[in-house]
Tab-separated table of C-alpha atoms and ligand atoms in Angstrom:
chain	number	residue	atom	x	y	z
A	1	MET	CA	-8.152	-20.443	-1.685
A	2	CYS	CA	-7.327	-16.818	-1.354
A	3	ARG	CA	-4.043	-15.146	-0.669
A	4	HIS	CA	-3.760	-12.300	1.624
A	5	LEU	CA	-1.304	-9.945	2.894
A	6	ALA	CA	-1.079	-6.915	5.580
A	7	ARG	CA	1.611	-4.414	5.526
A	8	ILE	CA	2.180	-1.635	8.054
A	9	GLY	CA	5.055	1.079	7.651
A	10	GLY	CA	5.807	4.432	6.015
A	11	PRO	CA	2.849	5.787	3.795
A	12	ILE	CA	2.506	3.739	0.558
A	13	ALA	CA	0.283	3.491	-2.191
A	14	ALA	CA	-2.546	1.157	-1.626
A	15	GLY	CA	-2.200	-0.063	-5.070
A	16	ASP	CA	1.633	-0.822	-4.587
A	17	VAL	CA	0.618	-3.357	-2.009
A	18	THR	CA	-0.946	-5.511	-4.490
A	19	ALA	CA	1.215	-4.768	-7.492
A	20	ARG	CA	5.028	-4.834	-5.729
A	21	GLY	CA	7.231	-7.930	-6.005
A	22	ALA	CA	7.876	-10.412	-8.547
A	23	HIS	CA	5.463	-12.674	-6.817
A	24	SER	CA	3.018	-9.752	-5.952
A	25	LEU	CA	-0.466	-10.770	-4.492
A	26	ALA	CA	-1.851	-9.608	-8.160
A	27	ARG	CA	0.417	-12.419	-9.360
A	28	GLN	CA	-0.367	-14.799	-6.798
A	29	ALA	CA	-4.204	-14.540	-8.010
A	30	HIS	CA	-3.170	-16.485	-11.054
A	31	ALA	CA	0.243	-17.909	-10.249
A	32	PRO	CA	0.285	-18.700	-6.451
A	33	ARG	CA	3.535	-20.959	-5.609
A	34	PHE	CA	2.278	-22.541	-1.981
A	35	MET	CA	-1.171	-23.162	-2.551
A	36	ARG	CA	-2.771	-26.214	-0.347
A	37	GLY	CA	-6.194	-27.643	-0.054
A	38	THR	CA	-8.485	-27.083	-2.772
A	39	GLY	CA	-8.403	-24.617	-5.937
A	40	THR	CA	-5.605	-23.064	-7.887
A	41	LEU	CA	-6.677	-19.692	-8.836
A	42	ASN	CA	-7.956	-16.837	-6.786
A	43	VAL	CA	-9.670	-14.821	-9.606
A	44	ASP	CA	-13.013	-14.698	-7.778
A	45	GLY	CA	-12.542	-11.007	-6.359
A	46	TYR	CA	-10.015	-8.880	-4.834
A	47	GLY	CA	-10.067	-6.340	-2.044
A	48	VAL	CA	-7.731	-3.617	-0.371
A	49	ALA	CA	-8.290	-2.209	2.776
A	50	TRP	CA	-6.139	0.939	3.743
A	51	GLY	CA	-6.018	2.580	7.224
A	52	GLY	CA	-4.069	3.670	10.146
A	53	GLY	CA	-5.411	5.860	13.143
A	54	ASP	CA	-8.787	6.857	11.669
A	55	GLY	CA	-9.964	3.490	10.943
A	56	TRP	CA	-10.203	1.614	7.798
A	57	ARG	CA	-11.474	1.896	4.222
A	58	SER	CA	-11.910	-0.421	1.659
A	59	TYR	CA	-12.118	-1.326	-2.006
A	60	ARG	CA	-13.833	-4.530	-3.398
A	61	ARG	CA	-14.582	-5.887	-6.715
A	62	ALA	CA	-15.755	-9.305	-7.716
A	63	MET	CA	-13.166	-9.645	-10.369
A	64	PRO	CA	-9.290	-10.032	-10.407
A	65	PRO	CA	-7.080	-7.134	-10.145
A	66	TRP	CA	-6.257	-7.096	-13.859
A	67	ALA	CA	-9.971	-6.851	-14.823
A	68	ASP	CA	-10.348	-3.676	-13.289
A	69	PRO	CA	-8.142	-0.888	-14.915
A	70	SER	CA	-10.517	2.011	-12.545
A	71	GLY	CA	-9.258	0.148	-9.253
A	72	GLU	CA	-5.472	0.497	-10.196
A	73	THR	CA	-6.325	4.415	-10.776
A	74	VAL	CA	-8.178	4.769	-7.468
A	75	LEU	CA	-5.657	2.655	-5.572
A	76	GLY	CA	-2.577	4.007	-6.827
A	77	ALA	CA	-3.809	7.529	-5.638
A	78	ILE	CA	-4.417	6.687	-1.913
A	79	THR	CA	-1.436	6.552	0.437
A	80	ALA	CA	-1.550	5.097	4.006
A	81	PRO	CA	0.636	3.386	6.667
A	82	ALA	CA	-1.384	0.263	6.883
A	83	VAL	CA	-2.782	-1.626	4.030
A	84	MET	CA	-4.642	-5.261	3.850
A	85	ALA	CA	-5.277	-6.732	0.606
A	86	VAL	CA	-6.495	-9.978	-0.502
A	87	VAL	CA	-7.143	-11.973	-3.630
A	88	ARG	CA	-10.307	-14.308	-3.496
A	89	GLY	CA	-10.732	-17.710	-4.807
A	90	ALA	CA	-14.244	-18.620	-3.490
A	91	THR	CA	-14.788	-21.944	-1.910
A	92	THR	CA	-17.222	-23.908	-3.982
A	93	GLY	CA	-20.828	-23.210	-2.872
A	94	MET	CA	-19.949	-19.701	-1.480
A	95	PRO	CA	-21.362	-16.527	-3.459
A	96	LEU	CA	-19.364	-14.663	-5.685
A	97	SER	CA	-19.920	-11.177	-5.038
A	98	GLU	CA	-17.926	-8.048	-3.845
A	99	SER	CA	-19.655	-8.190	-0.330
A	100	ALA	CA	-18.408	-11.723	-0.057
A	101	CYS	CA	-14.672	-10.647	-0.465
A	102	ALA	CA	-12.497	-9.651	2.174
A	103	PRO	CA	-10.897	-7.425	4.044
A	104	PHE	CA	-14.026	-7.222	6.185
A	105	ILE	CA	-13.674	-3.984	7.918
A	106	SER	CA	-15.475	-2.514	11.219
A	107	ASP	CA	-14.600	-1.031	14.570
A	108	GLY	CA	-11.025	-0.165	13.853
A	109	TRP	CA	-10.133	-3.586	12.519
A	110	ALA	CA	-9.791	-5.075	9.217
A	111	PHE	CA	-9.953	-8.838	8.591
A	112	SER	CA	-9.035	-11.666	6.201
A	113	HIS	CA	-9.689	-15.486	6.275
A	114	ASN	CA	-7.842	-17.774	3.780
A	115	GLY	CA	-9.391	-21.150	3.984
A	116	TYR	CA	-12.849	-22.623	5.010
A	117	ALA	CA	-14.911	-24.418	7.565
A	118	THR	CA	-15.707	-28.013	6.543
A	119	GLY	CA	-19.181	-28.861	6.947
A	120	TRP	CA	-20.422	-25.568	6.344
A	121	PRO	CA	-22.812	-23.846	7.324
A	122	GLY	CA	-23.731	-26.617	10.177
A	123	SER	CA	-20.266	-26.612	11.639
A	124	LEU	CA	-20.540	-23.146	12.407
A	125	GLU	CA	-23.644	-23.175	13.950
A	126	PRO	CA	-22.507	-23.264	17.876
A	127	LEU	CA	-20.181	-19.732	16.923
A	128	ALA	CA	-23.281	-18.446	15.129
A	129	ALA	CA	-25.256	-18.884	18.302
A	130	GLU	CA	-22.832	-16.644	19.948
A	131	ILE	CA	-23.472	-13.937	17.580
A	132	PRO	CA	-25.990	-11.091	18.390
A	133	LEU	CA	-28.958	-11.565	16.268
A	134	ALA	CA	-28.596	-7.848	14.926
A	135	ASP	CA	-25.151	-8.746	13.436
A	136	LEU	CA	-26.162	-12.204	11.866
A	137	MET	CA	-29.000	-10.202	10.077
A	138	THR	CA	-26.734	-7.751	8.645
A	139	LEU	CA	-23.955	-10.335	7.803
A	140	GLU	CA	-22.231	-9.294	4.832
A	141	ALA	CA	-22.586	-12.351	2.664
A	142	SER	CA	-23.316	-16.197	3.183
A	143	VAL	CA	-19.756	-17.011	3.767
A	144	ASP	CA	-17.938	-18.823	6.343
A	145	SER	CA	-15.380	-15.852	6.717
A	146	ALA	CA	-18.179	-13.329	7.480
A	147	VAL	CA	-19.530	-15.625	10.163
A	148	LEU	CA	-15.843	-15.951	11.675
A	149	TRP	CA	-15.475	-12.209	11.327
A	150	ALA	CA	-19.187	-11.508	13.087
A	151	TRP	CA	-18.289	-13.796	16.073
A	152	LEU	CA	-14.585	-11.881	16.433
A	153	ARG	CA	-16.068	-8.732	16.284
A	154	HIS	CA	-18.681	-9.371	18.457
A	155	ARG	CA	-15.668	-10.501	21.216
A	156	LEU	CA	-13.529	-7.476	20.160
A	157	ARG	CA	-16.287	-5.339	21.092
A	158	SER	CA	-15.873	-6.696	24.622
A	159	ASP	CA	-12.707	-5.497	24.756
A	160	GLU	CA	-10.982	-9.007	24.646
A	161	ASP	CA	-7.514	-9.605	23.756
A	162	PRO	CA	-7.115	-10.344	20.204
A	163	ALA	CA	-4.100	-12.359	20.711
A	164	ALA	CA	-6.399	-14.773	22.769
A	165	LEU	CA	-9.519	-14.574	20.524
A	166	LEU	CA	-7.708	-15.688	17.312
A	167	PRO	CA	-6.180	-18.826	18.853
A	168	GLU	CA	-9.713	-19.570	20.326
A	169	LEU	CA	-11.619	-19.177	17.184
A	170	VAL	CA	-9.012	-21.467	15.253
A	171	ALA	CA	-9.271	-24.024	17.587
A	172	ARG	CA	-12.850	-23.950	17.904
A	173	VAL	CA	-13.359	-24.570	14.246
A	174	ALA	CA	-10.646	-27.168	13.837
A	175	GLU	CA	-12.356	-29.259	16.629
A	176	ALA	CA	-15.934	-28.892	15.569
A	177	ALA	CA	-15.182	-29.006	11.798
A	178	PRO	CA	-11.882	-31.190	11.450
A	179	GLY	CA	-9.992	-30.463	8.182
A	180	SER	CA	-10.830	-26.840	8.260
A	181	ARG	CA	-8.070	-24.393	7.057
A	182	MET	CA	-7.794	-21.199	9.229
A	183	ASN	CA	-5.478	-18.756	8.183
A	184	LEU	CA	-6.931	-15.445	9.923
A	185	LEU	CA	-5.357	-12.043	9.358
A	186	LEU	CA	-6.417	-8.957	11.635
A	187	SER	CA	-5.065	-5.572	11.998
A	188	ASP	CA	-6.047	-2.125	13.893
A	189	GLY	CA	-3.306	-0.465	12.133
A	190	THR	CA	-0.615	-0.619	14.221
A	191	HIS	CA	-0.102	-4.412	14.939
A	192	ILE	CA	-0.901	-7.412	12.577
A	193	LEU	CA	-2.016	-10.661	14.038
A	194	ALA	CA	-2.258	-13.847	11.663
A	195	THR	CA	-2.608	-17.453	11.811
A	196	ALA	CA	-1.316	-20.351	10.035
A	197	TRP	CA	-3.758	-23.433	10.231
A	198	GLY	CA	-3.846	-25.405	7.037
A	199	HIS	CA	-2.010	-22.775	4.673
A	200	SER	CA	1.506	-21.270	4.300
A	201	LEU	CA	2.189	-17.736	5.915
A	202	ALA	CA	5.396	-15.635	5.706
A	203	TRP	CA	6.411	-12.523	7.185
A	204	TRP	CA	9.129	-10.036	6.551
A	205	ARG	CA	10.540	-6.918	8.395
A	206	ASP	CA	13.026	-4.353	7.645
A	207	GLY	CA	13.657	-0.896	8.397
A	208	GLY	CA	10.528	0.313	10.137
A	209	GLU	CA	8.159	-2.279	7.772
A	210	ILE	CA	6.504	-5.499	8.308
A	211	VAL	CA	4.548	-7.480	5.569
A	212	VAL	CA	2.559	-10.502	6.391
A	213	ALA	CA	1.489	-12.447	3.440
A	214	SER	CA	0.424	-16.100	2.596
A	215	GLU	CA	3.213	-16.108	0.363
A	216	PRO	CA	6.545	-14.346	-0.211
A	217	THR	CA	6.118	-11.659	-2.906
A	218	ASP	CA	9.505	-11.421	-4.255
A	219	ASP	CA	12.797	-13.238	-3.398
A	220	ALA	CA	14.512	-10.817	-1.159
A	221	PRO	CA	16.385	-12.429	1.596
A	222	GLY	CA	14.749	-12.093	4.920
A	223	TRP	CA	11.248	-13.504	4.492
A	224	GLN	CA	10.484	-16.087	7.080
A	225	TRP	CA	7.676	-18.910	7.573
A	226	LEU	CA	5.261	-19.166	10.410
A	227	PRO	CA	5.261	-22.688	11.378
A	228	ASP	CA	1.787	-24.370	10.813
A	229	GLY	CA	-0.529	-24.007	13.809
A	230	HIS	CA	1.002	-20.844	15.066
A	231	LEU	CA	-0.149	-17.259	15.843
A	232	LEU	CA	1.927	-14.149	14.965
A	233	ILE	CA	1.629	-11.009	16.400
A	234	ALA	CA	3.728	-8.578	14.141
A	235	ARG	CA	4.690	-4.742	14.335
A	236	PRO	CA	7.496	-3.102	12.456
A	237	ASP	CA	9.549	-3.030	15.434
A	238	ARG	CA	9.021	-6.524	16.934
A	239	VAL	CA	7.573	-10.126	15.770
A	240	GLU	CA	6.254	-12.719	18.368
A	241	THR	CA	4.820	-16.129	17.474
A	242	ILE	CA	2.851	-18.522	19.634
A	243	ALA	CA	1.570	-21.970	19.290
A	244	ILE	CA	-1.962	-22.365	18.875
A	245	PRO	CA	-3.412	-24.851	21.782
A	246	SER	CA	-5.778	-27.259	20.459
A	247	THR	CA	-6.653	-30.905	20.238
A	248	ALA	CA	-6.925	-30.801	16.861
A	249	SER	CA	-3.998	-30.363	14.216
A	250	PRO	CA	-3.872	-28.332	11.189
A	251	PRO	CA	-4.580	-30.062	7.844
A	252	PRO	CA	-1.962	-31.275	5.559
B	1	LIG	N1	-13.947	-19.708	2.312
B	1	LIG	C1	-13.788	-18.244	2.147
B	1	LIG	C2	-14.525	-17.740	0.680
B	1	LIG	O1	-15.448	-18.436	0.022
B	1	LIG	C3	-12.161	-17.788	1.870
B	1	LIG	C4	-11.667	-18.509	0.626
B	1	LIG	C5	-10.339	-18.644	0.319
B	1	LIG	O2	-9.667	-18.987	1.329
B	1	LIG	N2	-10.113	-19.101	-0.914
B	1	LIG	O3	-14.447	-16.811	0.630
Protein backbone atom coordinates (compact mmCIF):
# COMPACT_ATOMS: atom_id res chain seq x y z
CA MET A 1 0.00 0.00 0.00
CA CYS A 2 1.26 3.35 -0.82
CA ARG A 3 1.23 6.52 1.19
CA HIS A 4 0.66 9.77 -0.62
CA LEU A 5 0.61 13.47 0.07
CA ALA A 6 -0.21 16.74 -1.70
CA ARG A 7 0.60 20.18 -0.45
CA ILE A 8 -0.13 23.74 -1.65
CA GLY A 9 1.19 26.93 -0.03
CA GLY A 10 4.16 29.27 -0.26
CA PRO A 11 7.07 27.96 -2.34
CA ILE A 12 8.83 25.05 -0.62
CA ALA A 13 11.69 22.72 -1.54
CA ALA A 14 10.17 19.61 -3.14
CA GLY A 15 12.48 17.45 -1.01
CA ASP A 16 11.17 19.03 2.21
CA VAL A 17 7.73 17.67 1.46
CA THR A 18 8.92 14.08 1.71
CA ALA A 19 11.35 14.72 4.60
CA ARG A 20 9.37 17.06 6.82
CA GLY A 21 7.85 15.92 10.14
CA ALA A 22 8.50 13.21 12.75
CA HIS A 23 6.29 10.91 10.64
CA SER A 24 7.41 12.25 7.26
CA LEU A 25 6.39 10.55 4.04
CA ALA A 26 9.91 9.07 3.79
CA ARG A 27 9.43 7.59 7.27
CA GLN A 28 5.99 6.30 6.29
CA ALA A 29 7.77 4.21 3.65
CA HIS A 30 9.11 1.92 6.41
CA ALA A 31 7.12 2.88 9.51
CA PRO A 32 3.58 3.84 8.51
CA ARG A 33 1.17 4.06 11.44
CA PHE A 34 -2.23 3.69 9.82
CA MET A 35 -1.92 1.09 7.04
CA ARG A 36 -4.91 -1.11 6.19
CA GLY A 37 -5.33 -3.88 3.65
CA THR A 38 -2.37 -5.96 2.52
CA GLY A 39 1.28 -4.97 2.89
CA THR A 40 3.17 -3.10 5.58
CA LEU A 41 6.04 -1.43 3.71
CA ASN A 42 6.17 1.18 0.96
CA VAL A 43 9.68 0.63 -0.37
CA ASP A 44 9.09 -0.28 -4.04
CA GLY A 45 9.45 3.24 -5.34
CA TYR A 46 8.82 6.88 -4.71
CA GLY A 47 7.83 9.87 -6.76
CA VAL A 48 7.67 13.62 -6.30
CA ALA A 49 5.84 16.01 -8.63
CA TRP A 50 6.08 19.75 -8.32
CA GLY A 51 4.11 22.43 -10.07
CA GLY A 52 1.84 25.38 -10.02
CA GLY A 53 0.84 27.59 -12.92
CA ASP A 54 2.94 26.12 -15.70
CA GLY A 55 2.04 22.48 -15.11
CA TRP A 56 3.85 19.67 -13.32
CA ARG A 57 7.26 18.03 -13.55
CA SER A 58 8.21 14.87 -11.71
CA TYR A 59 11.06 12.75 -10.38
CA ARG A 60 10.36 9.05 -9.83
CA ARG A 61 12.57 6.16 -8.84
CA ALA A 62 11.97 2.43 -8.32
CA MET A 63 13.56 2.48 -4.84
CA PRO A 64 12.81 4.06 -1.46
CA PRO A 65 13.88 7.67 -0.89
CA TRP A 66 16.77 6.79 1.48
CA ALA A 67 18.37 4.61 -1.20
CA ASP A 68 18.59 7.57 -3.58
CA PRO A 69 21.02 10.26 -2.36
CA SER A 70 20.92 11.97 -5.77
CA GLY A 71 17.19 12.42 -5.38
CA GLU A 72 17.74 14.22 -2.09
CA THR A 73 20.17 16.63 -3.79
CA VAL A 74 17.95 17.28 -6.80
CA LEU A 75 14.67 17.60 -4.92
CA GLY A 76 16.28 19.84 -2.31
CA ALA A 77 17.15 22.32 -5.04
CA ILE A 78 13.67 22.59 -6.55
CA THR A 79 11.08 24.91 -5.06
CA ALA A 80 7.42 25.12 -6.00
CA PRO A 81 4.11 26.15 -4.41
CA ALA A 82 2.48 22.79 -5.13
CA VAL A 83 4.01 19.36 -4.50
CA MET A 84 2.60 15.83 -4.66
CA ALA A 85 4.67 12.95 -3.33
CA VAL A 86 4.21 9.19 -3.06
CA VAL A 87 5.99 6.21 -1.51
CA ARG A 88 4.91 3.01 -3.24
CA GLY A 89 4.28 -0.49 -1.98
CA ALA A 90 3.51 -2.33 -5.20
CA THR A 91 0.38 -4.46 -5.22
CA THR A 92 1.27 -8.16 -5.61
CA GLY A 93 1.66 -9.00 -9.28
CA MET A 94 2.15 -5.41 -10.42
CA PRO A 95 5.44 -4.27 -11.93
CA LEU A 96 8.34 -2.78 -10.00
CA SER A 97 9.36 0.09 -12.22
CA GLU A 98 9.77 3.84 -12.22
CA SER A 99 6.89 4.23 -14.67
CA ALA A 100 4.50 2.32 -12.39
CA CYS A 101 5.15 4.78 -9.59
CA ALA A 102 2.81 7.72 -9.04
CA PRO A 103 2.45 10.67 -9.31
CA PHE A 104 1.26 10.41 -12.90
CA ILE A 105 1.35 13.86 -14.47
CA SER A 106 -0.26 15.19 -17.64
CA ASP A 107 -2.47 18.01 -18.90
CA GLY A 108 -1.79 20.21 -15.85
CA TRP A 109 -2.82 17.46 -13.39
CA ALA A 110 -0.93 15.26 -10.96
CA PHE A 111 -2.59 12.00 -9.86
CA SER A 112 -1.94 9.23 -7.36
CA HIS A 113 -3.83 6.13 -6.25
CA ASN A 114 -3.36 4.45 -2.88
CA GLY A 115 -5.00 1.05 -3.00
CA TYR A 116 -5.86 -1.59 -5.61
CA ALA A 117 -8.68 -2.85 -7.78
CA THR A 118 -9.62 -6.41 -6.83
CA GLY A 119 -9.94 -8.81 -9.75
CA TRP A 120 -7.40 -6.82 -11.76
CA PRO A 121 -7.15 -6.64 -14.72
CA GLY A 122 -10.56 -8.13 -15.70
CA SER A 123 -12.53 -5.99 -13.27
CA LEU A 124 -11.31 -2.80 -14.97
CA GLU A 125 -12.31 -3.90 -18.48
CA PRO A 126 -15.53 -1.82 -18.56
CA LEU A 127 -13.51 1.30 -17.66
CA ALA A 128 -10.74 0.43 -20.12
CA ALA A 129 -13.34 0.12 -22.89
CA GLU A 130 -14.06 3.84 -22.45
CA ILE A 131 -10.41 4.90 -22.82
CA PRO A 132 -9.22 5.82 -26.34
CA LEU A 133 -6.96 3.14 -27.82
CA ALA A 134 -4.12 5.65 -28.28
CA ASP A 135 -4.15 6.30 -24.51
CA LEU A 136 -4.27 2.59 -23.69
CA MET A 137 -1.35 1.87 -26.01
CA THR A 138 0.73 4.53 -24.27
CA LEU A 139 -0.23 3.56 -20.73
CA GLU A 140 2.72 4.24 -18.46
CA ALA A 141 2.73 0.78 -16.88
CA SER A 142 0.62 -2.37 -16.50
CA VAL A 143 -0.74 -1.28 -13.18
CA ASP A 144 -4.32 -0.65 -12.03
CA SER A 145 -3.50 2.96 -11.03
CA ALA A 146 -2.37 3.80 -14.60
CA VAL A 147 -5.70 2.57 -16.01
CA LEU A 148 -7.61 4.65 -13.45
CA TRP A 149 -5.52 7.65 -14.41
CA ALA A 150 -6.02 7.13 -18.16
CA TRP A 151 -9.81 6.97 -17.65
CA LEU A 152 -9.82 10.07 -15.47
CA ARG A 153 -7.56 12.05 -17.79
CA HIS A 154 -9.75 11.20 -20.78
CA ARG A 155 -12.83 12.55 -18.99
CA LEU A 156 -10.95 15.62 -17.66
CA ARG A 157 -10.03 16.43 -21.26
CA SER A 158 -13.76 16.91 -21.91
CA ASP A 159 -13.71 19.60 -19.22
CA GLU A 160 -15.75 17.53 -16.82
CA ASP A 161 -15.83 18.50 -13.16
CA PRO A 162 -13.14 16.58 -11.23
CA ALA A 163 -15.31 16.78 -8.11
CA ALA A 164 -17.91 14.67 -9.94
CA LEU A 165 -15.45 12.40 -11.75
CA LEU A 166 -13.57 11.13 -8.68
CA PRO A 167 -16.75 9.90 -6.90
CA GLU A 168 -17.95 8.35 -10.17
CA LEU A 169 -14.67 6.49 -10.60
CA VAL A 170 -14.57 5.28 -6.99
CA ALA A 171 -18.19 4.10 -7.09
CA ARG A 172 -17.80 2.30 -10.41
CA VAL A 173 -14.70 0.40 -9.31
CA ALA A 174 -16.14 -0.32 -5.84
CA GLU A 175 -19.32 -1.74 -7.38
CA ALA A 176 -17.60 -3.76 -10.15
CA ALA A 177 -14.71 -4.93 -7.96
CA PRO A 178 -15.93 -5.23 -4.34
CA GLY A 179 -13.24 -4.83 -1.72
CA SER A 180 -11.19 -2.44 -3.86
CA ARG A 181 -9.34 0.31 -2.06
CA MET A 182 -9.63 3.61 -3.86
CA ASN A 183 -7.85 6.51 -2.19
CA LEU A 184 -7.32 8.87 -5.10
CA LEU A 185 -5.39 12.14 -5.06
CA LEU A 186 -5.62 14.76 -7.81
CA SER A 187 -4.30 18.30 -8.04
CA ASP A 188 -3.97 21.07 -10.60
CA GLY A 189 -1.68 23.06 -8.29
CA THR A 190 -4.46 25.34 -7.03
CA HIS A 191 -6.65 22.78 -5.32
CA ILE A 192 -6.37 19.20 -4.10
CA LEU A 193 -9.07 16.57 -4.44
CA ALA A 194 -8.77 13.36 -2.47
CA THR A 195 -10.96 10.36 -1.72
CA ALA A 196 -10.94 8.06 1.29
CA TRP A 197 -12.20 4.62 0.30
CA GLY A 198 -10.64 1.80 2.28
CA HIS A 199 -7.57 3.73 3.46
CA SER A 200 -6.86 6.56 5.87
CA LEU A 201 -6.66 10.17 4.74
CA ALA A 202 -5.94 13.28 6.79
CA TRP A 203 -5.59 16.99 6.14
CA TRP A 204 -4.02 19.95 7.87
CA ARG A 205 -4.49 23.61 7.06
CA ASP A 206 -2.82 26.69 8.48
CA GLY A 207 -1.82 30.18 7.37
CA GLY A 208 -2.12 29.76 3.62
CA GLU A 209 -0.96 26.16 3.48
CA ILE A 210 -2.94 22.94 2.97
CA VAL A 211 -1.51 19.45 3.33
CA VAL A 212 -3.52 16.36 2.41
CA ALA A 213 -1.84 13.07 3.33
CA SER A 214 -2.57 9.37 3.82
CA GLU A 215 -1.63 9.93 7.44
CA PRO A 216 -0.41 12.89 9.54
CA THR A 217 3.27 13.67 9.01
CA ASP A 218 3.73 15.06 12.52
CA ASP A 219 1.94 15.34 15.87
CA ALA A 220 0.96 18.99 15.41
CA PRO A 221 -2.56 19.85 16.50
CA GLY A 222 -4.98 20.54 13.68
CA TRP A 223 -4.81 17.32 11.66
CA GLN A 224 -8.26 16.09 10.76
CA TRP A 225 -9.30 12.71 9.35
CA LEU A 226 -11.47 12.49 6.29
CA PRO A 227 -14.22 9.95 7.02
CA ASP A 228 -14.07 6.80 4.89
CA GLY A 229 -16.33 6.99 1.84
CA HIS A 230 -15.81 10.72 1.38
CA LEU A 231 -14.34 13.19 -1.10
CA LEU A 232 -12.24 16.13 0.07
CA ILE A 233 -11.91 19.31 -1.98
CA ALA A 234 -9.17 21.41 -0.44
CA ARG A 235 -7.46 24.75 -1.00
CA PRO A 236 -5.27 26.72 1.39
CA ASP A 237 -8.28 28.89 2.31
CA ARG A 238 -11.15 26.39 2.18
CA VAL A 239 -11.92 22.72 2.72
CA GLU A 240 -15.10 20.91 1.75
CA THR A 241 -16.04 17.24 2.31
CA ILE A 242 -18.75 15.33 0.46
CA ALA A 243 -20.05 11.75 0.92
CA ILE A 244 -19.41 9.56 -2.15
CA PRO A 245 -22.71 8.14 -3.40
CA SER A 246 -22.42 4.39 -4.02
CA THR A 247 -24.31 1.17 -3.42
CA ALA A 248 -20.98 -0.31 -2.22
CA SER A 249 -19.17 0.44 1.04
CA PRO A 250 -15.44 0.87 1.60
CA PRO A 251 -13.68 -2.28 2.88
CA PRO A 252 -12.69 -2.27 6.58
N1 LIG B 1 -2.00 -0.73 -6.93
C1 LIG B 1 -1.07 0.35 -7.07
C2 LIG B 1 0.32 -0.12 -7.39
O1 LIG B 1 0.62 -1.27 -7.39
C3 LIG B 1 -1.06 1.25 -5.85
C4 LIG B 1 -0.31 0.55 -4.75
C5 LIG B 1 -0.56 1.02 -3.38
O2 LIG B 1 -1.39 1.78 -2.96
N2 LIG B 1 0.18 0.36 -2.63
O3 LIG B 1 1.13 0.72 -7.65
